[in-house]
mmCIF file of C-alpha atoms in Angstrom:
data_model
loop_
_atom_site.group_PDB
_atom_site.id
_atom_site.type_symbol
_atom_site.label_atom_id
_atom_site.label_comp_id
_atom_site.label_asym_id
_atom_site.label_seq_id
_atom_site.Cartn_x
_atom_site.Cartn_y
_atom_site.Cartn_z
ATOM 1 C CA MET A 550 -3.861 13.017 -24.724
ATOM 2 C CA THR A 551 -0.163 12.030 -23.893
ATOM 3 C CA LYS A 552 0.972 8.375 -23.469
ATOM 4 C CA SER A 553 1.774 9.051 -19.721
ATOM 5 C CA LYS A 554 -1.693 10.449 -19.099
ATOM 6 C CA LEU A 555 -3.378 7.373 -20.849
ATOM 7 C CA LEU A 556 -1.258 5.096 -18.853
ATOM 8 C CA TYR A 557 -2.269 6.800 -15.590
ATOM 9 C CA LEU A 558 -5.959 6.714 -16.486
ATOM 10 C CA ALA A 559 -5.771 2.998 -17.215
ATOM 11 C CA LEU A 560 -3.924 2.501 -13.888
ATOM 12 C CA ALA A 561 -6.382 4.577 -11.878
ATOM 13 C CA LEU A 562 -9.273 2.684 -13.490
ATOM 14 C CA SER A 563 -7.934 -0.646 -12.320
ATOM 15 C CA LEU A 564 -7.557 0.802 -8.942
ATOM 16 C CA SER A 565 -11.014 2.111 -8.897
ATOM 17 C CA LEU A 566 -12.600 -0.791 -10.071
ATOM 18 C CA GLY A 567 27.893 -11.612 9.504
ATOM 19 C CA GLY A 568 31.039 -10.359 10.183
ATOM 20 C CA CYS A 569 34.545 -11.741 11.032
ATOM 21 C CA GLN A 570 36.815 -11.060 13.872
ATOM 22 C CA GLN A 571 39.113 -8.246 12.651
ATOM 23 C CA GLN A 572 37.184 -5.412 14.358
ATOM 24 C CA PRO A 573 36.123 -5.356 18.036
ATOM 25 C CA GLN A 574 32.312 -5.379 18.678
ATOM 26 C CA GLN A 575 32.499 -1.969 20.246
ATOM 27 C CA THR A 576 33.973 -0.393 17.054
ATOM 28 C CA THR A 577 31.174 -1.988 14.852
ATOM 29 C CA THR A 578 28.479 -0.783 17.298
ATOM 30 C CA SER A 579 29.926 2.859 17.408
ATOM 31 C CA GLY A 580 29.997 2.870 13.502
ATOM 32 C CA THR A 581 26.352 1.856 13.365
ATOM 33 C CA GLN A 582 25.326 4.415 15.874
ATOM 34 C CA GLN A 583 27.045 7.095 14.017
ATOM 35 C CA ALA A 584 25.386 6.096 10.680
ATOM 36 C CA GLU A 585 22.014 6.067 12.451
ATOM 37 C CA ALA A 586 22.593 9.584 14.070
ATOM 38 C CA LYS A 587 22.929 10.912 10.471
ATOM 39 C CA VAL A 588 19.328 9.702 9.672
ATOM 40 C CA TYR A 589 16.364 11.678 10.999
ATOM 41 C CA TYR A 590 13.300 9.871 12.270
ATOM 42 C CA PRO A 591 10.226 11.777 13.583
ATOM 43 C CA GLY A 592 9.171 11.285 17.203
ATOM 44 C CA LYS A 593 5.801 10.137 18.334
ATOM 45 C CA GLY A 594 2.616 11.950 17.424
ATOM 46 C CA ASP A 595 3.060 15.579 16.300
ATOM 47 C CA ASN A 596 6.864 15.535 17.192
ATOM 48 C CA TRP A 597 7.774 15.732 13.501
ATOM 49 C CA GLU A 598 10.356 18.363 12.719
ATOM 50 C CA LYS A 599 9.571 20.717 9.789
ATOM 51 C CA LYS A 600 12.459 22.375 7.840
ATOM 52 C CA GLN A 601 12.665 25.123 5.351
ATOM 53 C CA PRO A 602 13.131 23.717 1.810
ATOM 54 C CA GLU A 603 16.338 25.574 1.237
ATOM 55 C CA ASP A 604 17.878 23.933 4.201
ATOM 56 C CA LEU A 605 17.495 20.656 2.502
ATOM 57 C CA GLY A 606 18.642 21.746 -0.961
ATOM 58 C CA MET A 607 15.285 22.665 -2.481
ATOM 59 C CA ASP A 608 13.912 25.916 -4.066
ATOM 60 C CA ALA A 609 11.213 27.187 -1.721
ATOM 61 C CA ALA A 610 9.253 29.133 -4.477
ATOM 62 C CA LEU A 611 9.233 26.091 -6.853
ATOM 63 C CA LEU A 612 7.998 23.811 -4.118
ATOM 64 C CA GLN A 613 5.360 26.307 -3.145
ATOM 65 C CA GLU A 614 4.092 26.440 -6.769
ATOM 66 C CA ALA A 615 3.945 22.638 -6.708
ATOM 67 C CA VAL A 616 1.855 22.686 -3.641
ATOM 68 C CA ALA A 617 -0.383 25.470 -4.911
ATOM 69 C CA TRP A 618 -1.014 23.336 -8.052
ATOM 70 C CA ALA A 619 -1.750 20.193 -6.046
ATOM 71 C CA LYS A 620 -4.344 22.128 -3.935
ATOM 72 C CA GLN A 621 -6.403 22.801 -7.132
ATOM 73 C CA GLN A 622 -6.726 19.098 -8.000
ATOM 74 C CA GLU A 623 -9.737 17.946 -5.974
ATOM 75 C CA THR A 624 -10.902 14.417 -7.027
ATOM 76 C CA LYS A 625 -14.018 14.174 -9.140
ATOM 77 C CA GLN A 626 -14.225 10.408 -8.700
ATOM 78 C CA MET A 627 -16.269 10.391 -5.717
ATOM 79 C CA PRO A 628 -18.137 13.151 -3.822
ATOM 80 C CA LYS A 629 -17.360 13.872 -0.195
ATOM 81 C CA ASP A 630 -20.396 11.926 1.116
ATOM 82 C CA PHE A 631 -19.461 8.736 -0.875
ATOM 83 C CA SER A 632 -22.764 8.687 -2.416
ATOM 84 C CA THR A 633 -21.449 6.989 -5.619
ATOM 85 C CA GLN A 634 -19.650 4.208 -3.684
ATOM 86 C CA GLU A 635 -22.122 1.342 -4.777
ATOM 87 C CA ASP A 636 -22.473 2.678 -8.327
ATOM 88 C CA ILE A 637 -18.695 2.538 -8.814
ATOM 89 C CA PHE A 638 -17.907 -0.694 -6.841
ATOM 90 C CA GLY A 639 -21.163 -2.525 -6.331
ATOM 91 C CA LYS A 640 -23.038 -3.830 -3.265
ATOM 92 C CA MET A 641 -21.378 -2.824 -0.105
ATOM 93 C CA LEU A 642 -20.132 -5.367 2.721
ATOM 94 C CA GLY A 643 -18.918 -2.877 5.190
ATOM 95 C CA SER A 644 -19.261 0.663 6.547
ATOM 96 C CA ILE A 645 -18.063 3.809 4.921
ATOM 97 C CA PRO A 646 -17.603 7.198 6.666
ATOM 98 C CA SER A 647 -20.312 9.960 6.144
ATOM 99 C CA ASP A 648 -17.707 12.264 4.564
ATOM 100 C CA ARG A 649 -14.118 12.835 3.841
ATOM 101 C CA ALA A 650 -11.392 15.352 3.724
ATOM 102 C CA SER A 651 -10.686 17.698 0.750
ATOM 103 C CA THR A 652 -7.465 17.147 -1.112
ATOM 104 C CA ASN A 653 -4.381 17.140 1.056
ATOM 105 C CA GLY A 654 -0.825 16.050 1.271
ATOM 106 C CA ILE A 655 2.551 16.097 2.797
ATOM 107 C CA ILE A 656 6.053 16.159 1.338
ATOM 108 C CA LEU A 657 9.069 14.664 3.112
ATOM 109 C CA LYS A 658 12.705 15.441 2.243
ATOM 110 C CA ASN A 659 15.368 13.429 4.132
ATOM 111 C CA GLY A 660 12.536 12.611 6.597
ATOM 112 C CA TYR A 661 11.692 16.219 7.496
ATOM 113 C CA ILE A 662 8.347 17.888 6.511
ATOM 114 C CA VAL A 663 9.152 20.572 3.782
ATOM 115 C CA ALA A 664 5.440 20.970 2.820
ATOM 116 C CA GLU A 665 2.057 20.118 4.151
ATOM 117 C CA TRP A 666 -1.465 21.159 3.074
ATOM 118 C CA GLY A 667 -5.055 20.280 3.985
ATOM 119 C CA GLU A 668 -6.313 18.029 6.768
ATOM 120 C CA THR A 669 -3.327 15.671 6.958
ATOM 121 C CA GLU A 670 -4.475 14.418 10.397
ATOM 122 C CA ARG A 671 -8.017 13.418 9.169
ATOM 123 C CA VAL A 672 -8.668 9.700 9.210
ATOM 124 C CA ASP A 673 -10.117 8.557 5.822
ATOM 125 C CA PRO A 674 -10.310 5.339 3.896
ATOM 126 C CA THR A 675 -7.261 4.760 1.842
ATOM 127 C CA TYR A 676 -8.678 2.135 -0.470
ATOM 128 C CA SER A 677 -5.896 -0.084 -2.330
ATOM 129 C CA VAL A 678 -3.113 1.461 -0.366
ATOM 130 C CA ALA A 679 -4.130 -1.308 2.025
ATOM 131 C CA LYS A 680 -2.721 -3.806 -0.483
ATOM 132 C CA SER A 681 0.745 -2.554 0.080
ATOM 133 C CA VAL A 682 0.173 -2.795 3.918
ATOM 134 C CA LEU A 683 -0.858 -6.468 3.372
ATOM 135 C CA SER A 684 2.269 -7.083 1.197
ATOM 136 C CA THR A 685 4.264 -5.661 4.190
ATOM 137 C CA ILE A 686 2.613 -8.119 6.577
ATOM 138 C CA LEU A 687 3.613 -10.959 4.305
ATOM 139 C CA GLY A 688 7.223 -9.778 4.388
ATOM 140 C CA ILE A 689 7.162 -9.878 8.094
ATOM 141 C CA THR A 690 5.477 -13.231 8.064
ATOM 142 C CA ILE A 691 8.441 -14.460 5.962
ATOM 143 C CA ASP A 692 10.955 -12.748 8.190
ATOM 144 C CA ARG A 693 9.530 -14.521 11.162
ATOM 145 C CA GLY A 694 9.792 -17.908 9.542
ATOM 146 C CA LEU A 695 6.039 -18.610 9.370
ATOM 147 C CA ILE A 696 6.452 -19.059 5.693
ATOM 148 C CA LYS A 697 9.622 -20.724 4.390
ATOM 149 C CA ASP A 698 9.540 -19.396 0.824
ATOM 150 C CA ILE A 699 7.309 -16.975 -0.964
ATOM 151 C CA LYS A 700 7.085 -19.469 -3.792
ATOM 152 C CA ASP A 701 5.497 -22.054 -1.646
ATOM 153 C CA PRO A 702 1.832 -23.066 -2.361
ATOM 154 C CA VAL A 703 -0.503 -21.468 0.216
ATOM 155 C CA ALA A 704 -2.033 -24.880 0.565
ATOM 156 C CA ASN A 705 1.099 -26.052 2.394
ATOM 157 C CA TYR A 706 0.227 -23.633 5.228
ATOM 158 C CA VAL A 707 -3.603 -23.051 5.115
ATOM 159 C CA GLN A 708 -6.069 -25.961 5.216
ATOM 160 C CA ASP A 709 -9.445 -24.343 5.468
ATOM 161 C CA GLY A 710 -10.852 -25.577 2.181
ATOM 162 C CA GLY A 711 -10.013 -22.571 0.214
ATOM 163 C CA TYR A 712 -6.945 -24.109 -1.632
ATOM 164 C CA ASP A 713 -8.380 -27.696 -1.993
ATOM 165 C CA SER A 714 -9.308 -27.543 -5.648
ATOM 166 C CA GLU A 715 -7.024 -28.454 -8.556
ATOM 167 C CA GLN A 716 -7.002 -24.846 -9.509
ATOM 168 C CA ASN A 717 -6.349 -23.350 -6.122
ATOM 169 C CA ARG A 718 -3.827 -25.852 -4.720
ATOM 170 C CA LYS A 719 -1.386 -24.461 -7.261
ATOM 171 C CA VAL A 720 -1.615 -20.790 -5.870
ATOM 172 C CA THR A 721 1.540 -19.611 -4.164
ATOM 173 C CA TRP A 722 2.029 -16.580 -1.831
ATOM 174 C CA GLU A 723 3.895 -14.842 -4.594
ATOM 175 C CA HIS A 724 0.972 -15.327 -6.889
ATOM 176 C CA HIS A 725 -1.191 -13.550 -4.428
ATOM 177 C CA VAL A 726 1.023 -10.521 -4.136
ATOM 178 C CA ARG A 727 1.684 -10.284 -7.875
ATOM 179 C CA GLN A 728 -2.173 -10.472 -8.514
ATOM 180 C CA THR A 729 -1.583 -13.544 -10.700
ATOM 181 C CA SER A 730 -3.203 -16.132 -8.431
ATOM 182 C CA GLU A 731 -6.223 -16.795 -10.565
ATOM 183 C CA TRP A 732 -7.770 -18.217 -7.270
ATOM 184 C CA GLU A 733 -11.368 -19.425 -7.917
ATOM 185 C CA GLY A 734 -14.178 -19.148 -5.461
ATOM 186 C CA GLU A 735 -16.462 -16.958 -3.394
ATOM 187 C CA LEU A 736 -15.526 -15.029 -0.190
ATOM 188 C CA TRP A 737 -17.718 -12.927 1.996
ATOM 189 C CA GLY A 738 -20.425 -13.049 -0.652
ATOM 190 C CA LYS A 739 -18.296 -11.936 -3.675
ATOM 191 C CA LYS A 740 -17.085 -14.229 -6.440
ATOM 192 C CA HIS A 741 -13.759 -14.181 -7.977
ATOM 193 C CA ASP A 742 -15.056 -13.445 -11.509
ATOM 194 C CA PHE A 743 -16.613 -10.050 -10.884
ATOM 195 C CA VAL A 744 -19.529 -10.756 -13.037
ATOM 196 C CA GLY A 745 -22.798 -8.653 -12.457
ATOM 197 C CA LYS A 746 -23.372 -5.097 -12.064
ATOM 198 C CA GLU A 747 -25.220 -5.260 -8.740
ATOM 199 C CA GLU A 748 -22.353 -6.804 -6.925
ATOM 200 C CA TYR A 749 -19.530 -5.104 -8.697
ATOM 201 C CA GLY A 750 -20.818 -1.817 -10.197
ATOM 202 C CA ARG A 751 -18.700 -0.174 -12.917
ATOM 203 C CA GLY A 752 -16.061 -2.762 -12.036
ATOM 204 C CA GLU A 753 -18.087 -5.676 -13.454
ATOM 205 C CA ARG A 754 -16.334 -7.949 -15.963
ATOM 206 C CA LYS A 755 -17.240 -10.284 -18.723
ATOM 207 C CA PRO A 756 -17.009 -14.016 -18.009
ATOM 208 C CA ARG A 757 -13.565 -15.552 -19.083
ATOM 209 C CA GLU A 758 -11.708 -18.885 -18.656
ATOM 210 C CA LEU A 759 -9.434 -19.150 -15.695
ATOM 211 C CA GLN A 760 -5.699 -19.386 -16.506
ATOM 212 C CA GLU A 761 -2.988 -21.241 -14.905
ATOM 213 C CA PRO A 762 -1.856 -19.505 -11.653
ATOM 214 C CA GLY A 763 1.171 -17.282 -12.201
ATOM 215 C CA THR A 764 0.392 -16.692 -15.960
ATOM 216 C CA PHE A 765 -2.247 -14.078 -15.826
ATOM 217 C CA TYR A 766 -2.547 -10.749 -14.101
ATOM 218 C CA GLU A 767 -5.849 -9.428 -12.890
ATOM 219 C CA TYR A 768 -6.391 -6.675 -10.282
ATOM 220 C CA ASN A 769 -8.832 -8.455 -8.101
ATOM 221 C CA ASP A 770 -10.036 -7.670 -4.517
ATOM 222 C CA VAL A 771 -11.668 -10.971 -4.020
ATOM 223 C CA ARG A 772 -8.353 -12.836 -4.323
ATOM 224 C CA ILE A 773 -6.608 -10.236 -2.252
ATOM 225 C CA ASN A 774 -9.104 -10.660 0.511
ATOM 226 C CA ARG A 775 -8.442 -14.392 0.404
ATOM 227 C CA PHE A 776 -4.737 -13.614 0.753
ATOM 228 C CA ALA A 777 -5.585 -11.479 3.820
ATOM 229 C CA LEU A 778 -7.636 -14.348 5.308
ATOM 230 C CA SER A 779 -4.730 -16.808 4.711
ATOM 231 C CA LEU A 780 -2.423 -14.475 6.600
ATOM 232 C CA LEU A 781 -4.934 -14.415 9.434
ATOM 233 C CA ARG A 782 -4.917 -18.221 9.504
ATOM 234 C CA LEU A 783 -1.116 -18.134 9.845
ATOM 235 C CA TRP A 784 -0.872 -15.539 12.509
ATOM 236 C CA LYS A 785 -3.961 -16.575 14.490
ATOM 237 C CA LYS A 786 -4.271 -13.048 15.324
ATOM 238 C CA PRO A 787 -6.335 -10.194 13.580
ATOM 239 C CA ILE A 788 -4.234 -8.569 11.066
ATOM 240 C CA PRO A 789 -5.152 -5.080 12.476
ATOM 241 C CA GLU A 790 -3.359 -6.194 15.656
ATOM 242 C CA VAL A 791 -0.402 -7.539 13.700
ATOM 243 C CA PHE A 792 -0.064 -4.368 11.858
ATOM 244 C CA LYS A 793 -0.300 -2.294 15.176
ATOM 245 C CA ASP A 794 2.229 -4.347 16.968
ATOM 246 C CA GLU A 795 4.718 -5.097 14.178
ATOM 247 C CA VAL A 796 4.538 -1.847 12.260
ATOM 248 C CA MET A 797 2.609 1.180 13.417
ATOM 249 C CA ASP A 798 3.570 1.101 17.100
ATOM 250 C CA PRO A 799 7.377 0.740 16.366
ATOM 251 C CA ILE A 800 7.207 3.680 13.832
ATOM 252 C CA ASP A 801 5.480 5.822 16.445
ATOM 253 C CA ALA A 802 2.242 6.215 14.473
ATOM 254 C CA SER A 803 -0.869 7.783 15.956
ATOM 255 C CA ASN A 804 -3.655 5.676 17.475
ATOM 256 C CA THR A 805 -6.256 7.194 15.244
ATOM 257 C CA TRP A 806 -6.086 4.833 12.392
ATOM 258 C CA LYS A 807 -8.263 1.680 12.166
ATOM 259 C CA TYR A 808 -8.586 -1.408 9.925
ATOM 260 C CA VAL A 809 -12.231 -2.032 9.434
ATOM 261 C CA PRO A 810 -13.574 -5.459 8.436
ATOM 262 C CA TYR A 811 -16.710 -6.251 6.483
ATOM 263 C CA HIS A 812 -19.840 -6.954 8.544
ATOM 264 C CA ASN A 813 -19.563 -10.673 7.598
ATOM 265 C CA SER A 814 -15.841 -11.087 7.378
ATOM 266 C CA TYR A 815 -15.295 -13.064 10.716
ATOM 267 C CA VAL A 816 -13.961 -16.591 11.235
ATOM 268 C CA GLU A 817 -13.363 -18.697 14.212
ATOM 269 C CA ILE A 818 -9.757 -19.621 15.068
ATOM 270 C CA ASP A 819 -8.764 -21.634 18.193
ATOM 271 C CA GLY A 820 -12.188 -20.931 19.487
ATOM 272 C CA LYS A 821 -11.971 -17.223 19.072
ATOM 273 C CA ARG A 822 -14.018 -15.144 16.677
ATOM 274 C CA MET A 823 -11.689 -12.853 14.644
ATOM 275 C CA PRO A 824 -12.123 -10.355 11.916
ATOM 276 C CA SER A 825 -10.542 -10.864 8.468
ATOM 277 C CA VAL A 826 -9.723 -7.479 6.663
ATOM 278 C CA SER A 827 -9.725 -6.498 3.025
ATOM 279 C CA GLY A 828 -7.262 -5.225 0.532
ATOM 280 C CA GLY A 829 -9.237 -1.972 0.036
ATOM 281 C CA THR A 830 -12.427 -0.003 0.568
ATOM 282 C CA ARG A 831 -14.116 -1.193 -2.611
ATOM 283 C CA TRP A 832 -17.009 -2.611 -0.625
ATOM 284 C CA GLY A 833 -16.606 -0.562 2.443
ATOM 285 C CA GLY A 834 -14.417 -1.137 5.390
ATOM 286 C CA GLY A 835 -10.627 -1.198 4.773
ATOM 287 C CA LEU A 836 -7.830 0.745 6.211
ATOM 288 C CA TRP A 837 -8.846 4.184 7.450
ATOM 289 C CA ILE A 838 -5.795 6.246 8.196
ATOM 290 C CA SER A 839 -4.441 9.825 8.303
ATOM 291 C CA THR A 840 -1.990 11.320 5.725
ATOM 292 C CA ARG A 841 0.510 11.732 8.405
ATOM 293 C CA ASP A 842 0.511 8.069 9.387
ATOM 294 C CA GLU A 843 0.708 7.112 5.697
ATOM 295 C CA ALA A 844 3.724 9.331 5.445
ATOM 296 C CA ARG A 845 5.412 7.436 8.250
ATOM 297 C CA PHE A 846 4.688 4.047 6.485
ATOM 298 C CA GLY A 847 6.146 5.636 3.272
ATOM 299 C CA TYR A 848 9.229 6.753 5.203
ATOM 300 C CA LEU A 849 9.749 3.250 6.637
ATOM 301 C CA PHE A 850 10.111 1.920 3.097
ATOM 302 C CA LEU A 851 12.309 4.769 2.120
ATOM 303 C CA ARG A 852 14.612 3.756 4.981
ATOM 304 C CA ASP A 853 14.603 0.089 3.695
ATOM 305 C CA GLY A 854 12.265 -1.148 6.377
ATOM 306 C CA ARG A 855 14.246 0.244 9.322
ATOM 307 C CA TRP A 856 13.070 2.569 12.035
ATOM 308 C CA LYS A 857 15.722 4.029 14.316
ATOM 309 C CA ASP A 858 17.505 0.988 15.737
ATOM 310 C CA LYS A 859 14.943 -1.584 14.753
ATOM 311 C CA GLN A 860 14.589 -3.413 11.450
ATOM 312 C CA ILE A 861 10.736 -3.522 11.138
ATOM 313 C CA VAL A 862 10.678 -5.604 7.919
ATOM 314 C CA SER A 863 13.866 -6.919 6.257
ATOM 315 C CA GLU A 864 15.691 -4.817 3.741
ATOM 316 C CA GLU A 865 15.648 -7.815 1.500
ATOM 317 C CA TRP A 866 11.861 -7.793 1.421
ATOM 318 C CA VAL A 867 11.684 -4.040 0.836
ATOM 319 C CA LYS A 868 13.841 -4.409 -2.211
ATOM 320 C CA GLU A 869 12.128 -7.435 -3.515
ATOM 321 C CA ALA A 870 8.538 -5.951 -3.153
ATOM 322 C CA THR A 871 9.546 -2.546 -4.631
ATOM 323 C CA THR A 872 11.949 -3.320 -7.486
ATOM 324 C CA ALA A 873 11.144 -6.594 -8.998
ATOM 325 C CA ARG A 874 8.258 -6.599 -11.399
ATOM 326 C CA GLY A 875 6.368 -9.745 -12.182
ATOM 327 C CA PRO A 876 6.718 -11.835 -15.446
ATOM 328 C CA VAL A 877 3.161 -10.881 -16.546
ATOM 329 C CA GLY A 878 1.028 -7.847 -16.086
ATOM 330 C CA PRO A 879 1.876 -4.113 -15.553
ATOM 331 C CA ASP A 880 4.931 -2.624 -13.850
ATOM 332 C CA TYR A 881 3.931 -4.177 -10.561
ATOM 333 C CA GLY A 882 5.915 -5.565 -7.496
ATOM 334 C CA TYR A 883 4.442 -7.188 -4.475
ATOM 335 C CA LEU A 884 1.422 -5.138 -4.344
ATOM 336 C CA TRP A 885 3.367 -1.942 -5.027
ATOM 337 C CA TRP A 886 3.299 -0.034 -8.316
ATOM 338 C CA LEU A 887 6.714 0.318 -9.849
ATOM 339 C CA ASN A 888 8.233 2.688 -12.327
ATOM 340 C CA THR A 889 11.077 0.373 -13.721
ATOM 341 C CA GLU A 890 10.057 1.155 -17.308
ATOM 342 C CA GLY A 891 9.665 4.942 -16.665
ATOM 343 C CA LYS A 892 6.092 4.789 -17.950
ATOM 344 C CA ALA A 893 3.954 5.319 -14.895
ATOM 345 C CA TRP A 894 5.902 8.494 -13.900
ATOM 346 C CA PRO A 895 7.994 9.681 -16.683
ATOM 347 C CA SER A 896 9.431 12.619 -14.685
ATOM 348 C CA ALA A 897 10.482 10.269 -11.813
ATOM 349 C CA PRO A 898 13.416 8.015 -11.336
ATOM 350 C CA THR A 899 12.779 4.463 -12.377
ATOM 351 C CA THR A 900 13.652 3.390 -8.685
ATOM 352 C CA SER A 901 10.738 5.156 -7.460
ATOM 353 C CA TYR A 902 7.526 3.200 -6.412
ATOM 354 C CA ALA A 903 4.073 3.775 -4.979
ATOM 355 C CA ALA A 904 1.084 2.533 -3.072
ATOM 356 C CA LEU A 905 -2.041 3.628 -4.753
ATOM 357 C CA GLY A 906 -5.678 3.643 -4.031
ATOM 358 C CA ALA A 907 -8.993 4.930 -5.538
ATOM 359 C CA GLY A 908 -9.687 8.491 -4.700
ATOM 360 C CA GLN A 909 -6.797 8.992 -5.730
ATOM 361 C CA ASN A 910 -4.810 7.998 -2.620
ATOM 362 C CA THR A 911 -0.968 8.093 -3.260
ATOM 363 C CA ILE A 912 2.058 7.180 -1.298
ATOM 364 C CA TRP A 913 5.064 7.861 -3.533
ATOM 365 C CA VAL A 914 8.603 6.854 -2.588
ATOM 366 C CA ASP A 915 11.649 8.290 -4.122
ATOM 367 C CA PRO A 916 14.971 6.631 -2.840
ATOM 368 C CA GLU A 917 17.049 8.628 -5.313
ATOM 369 C CA HIS A 918 16.036 11.948 -4.035
ATOM 370 C CA ASP A 919 15.221 10.898 -0.433
ATOM 371 C CA ILE A 920 11.677 12.016 -0.919
ATOM 372 C CA VAL A 921 8.183 10.760 0.091
ATOM 373 C CA ILE A 922 4.954 12.389 -1.199
ATOM 374 C CA VAL A 923 1.605 11.450 0.203
ATOM 375 C CA TRP A 924 -1.298 12.951 -1.794
ATOM 376 C CA ARG A 925 -4.915 12.217 -1.216
ATOM 377 C CA TRP A 926 -8.262 12.888 -2.707
ATOM 378 C CA HIS A 927 -6.757 14.341 -5.906
ATOM 379 C CA ASP A 928 -7.846 14.267 -9.517
ATOM 380 C CA GLY A 929 -4.395 14.985 -11.018
ATOM 381 C CA ASN A 930 -1.854 12.783 -12.666
ATOM 382 C CA PRO A 931 0.809 12.096 -9.841
ATOM 383 C CA ASP A 932 3.467 12.662 -12.441
ATOM 384 C CA GLU A 933 2.518 16.250 -12.739
ATOM 385 C CA LEU A 934 3.085 16.839 -9.058
ATOM 386 C CA ILE A 935 6.242 14.776 -9.024
ATOM 387 C CA LYS A 936 7.709 16.782 -11.906
ATOM 388 C CA ARG A 937 7.031 20.021 -9.908
ATOM 389 C CA VAL A 938 8.392 18.744 -6.736
ATOM 390 C CA LEU A 939 11.547 17.324 -8.374
ATOM 391 C CA ALA A 940 12.007 20.601 -10.316
ATOM 392 C CA ALA A 941 12.427 22.174 -6.924
ATOM 393 C CA VAL A 942 15.434 19.812 -5.928
ATOM 394 C CA LYS A 943 18.594 21.685 -6.652
ATOM 395 C CA GLU A 944 21.401 19.790 -8.431
#
């Protein structure tokens, strides 16, 4: 087995379980408009232009071969009826659909659809891809000035008891999105330690001593769920509503997606009962979304957080979240998987990155080639598809 395949399997396991005065304002605005005119953005709903691969510098036959290969890679991790959900992840806290789509995907080049297969409009759970969504909400939170600095302790902003202990008061926002928080406690009936097969399924872990926040990486949904609750405390508005208002509506996404809370993940804020969401579908719930809407989200990042004439999330945040790996742990940004060492996807540019979830659910972004690939419910190494798609890009 190759080193890249071993790396991918390990990764998949962790997932399963100002300007001056020289120029008049009119000239500046005109230049901006001309630059924007060269960038294609899809319209609302199905108003998304398709182009022949050869019109965008791609070999149509090679691209078709890549798609044909992808169609044969149906996931074996979980059956269509999700009947192994509790065996894999442990006792459920939220709902799960009765079935799901088969493997499907979409490939964008320069924003245009050059390939599409399967039920890409089907709304399905996307598991830990939701973590990259929560990361984006944090970026917007910082952009809005609700948080001064990502290195600030969360306890400076959230006083609900969750950060009162000596261990937890050191946890920063950055620790949360690096998965190095080492937050200690219980949330929605799940403990931070993942000890016990009934509660955590195949993802159960052996007891260990907690480390200093920021010094130890652990992929941990309880801690990400605590992070999501902290964001809710700041916004005082359900995160699904924040995501809709700040991201999905501005990028003309559909209205079919939904962010489903657990049955017991509700809190009272300013006298109102509000749902707190999770960083995945490990215990049910989570972000349920179509492949097409995921492609829009990926394309937003490919365009450095900008959609048409609006900066949805700052370019600075997009760069930090998707290029700067943490001091400990794997090649990981702010809840985005990176390729800075060229190990995750050896065939891909080191500037590429992805949102990944069990299933496997993949949103891969390649700024160098202006490509986004969304590939869902597959059992193949993403690098094998990436290699085939990039082979179709003519020099």
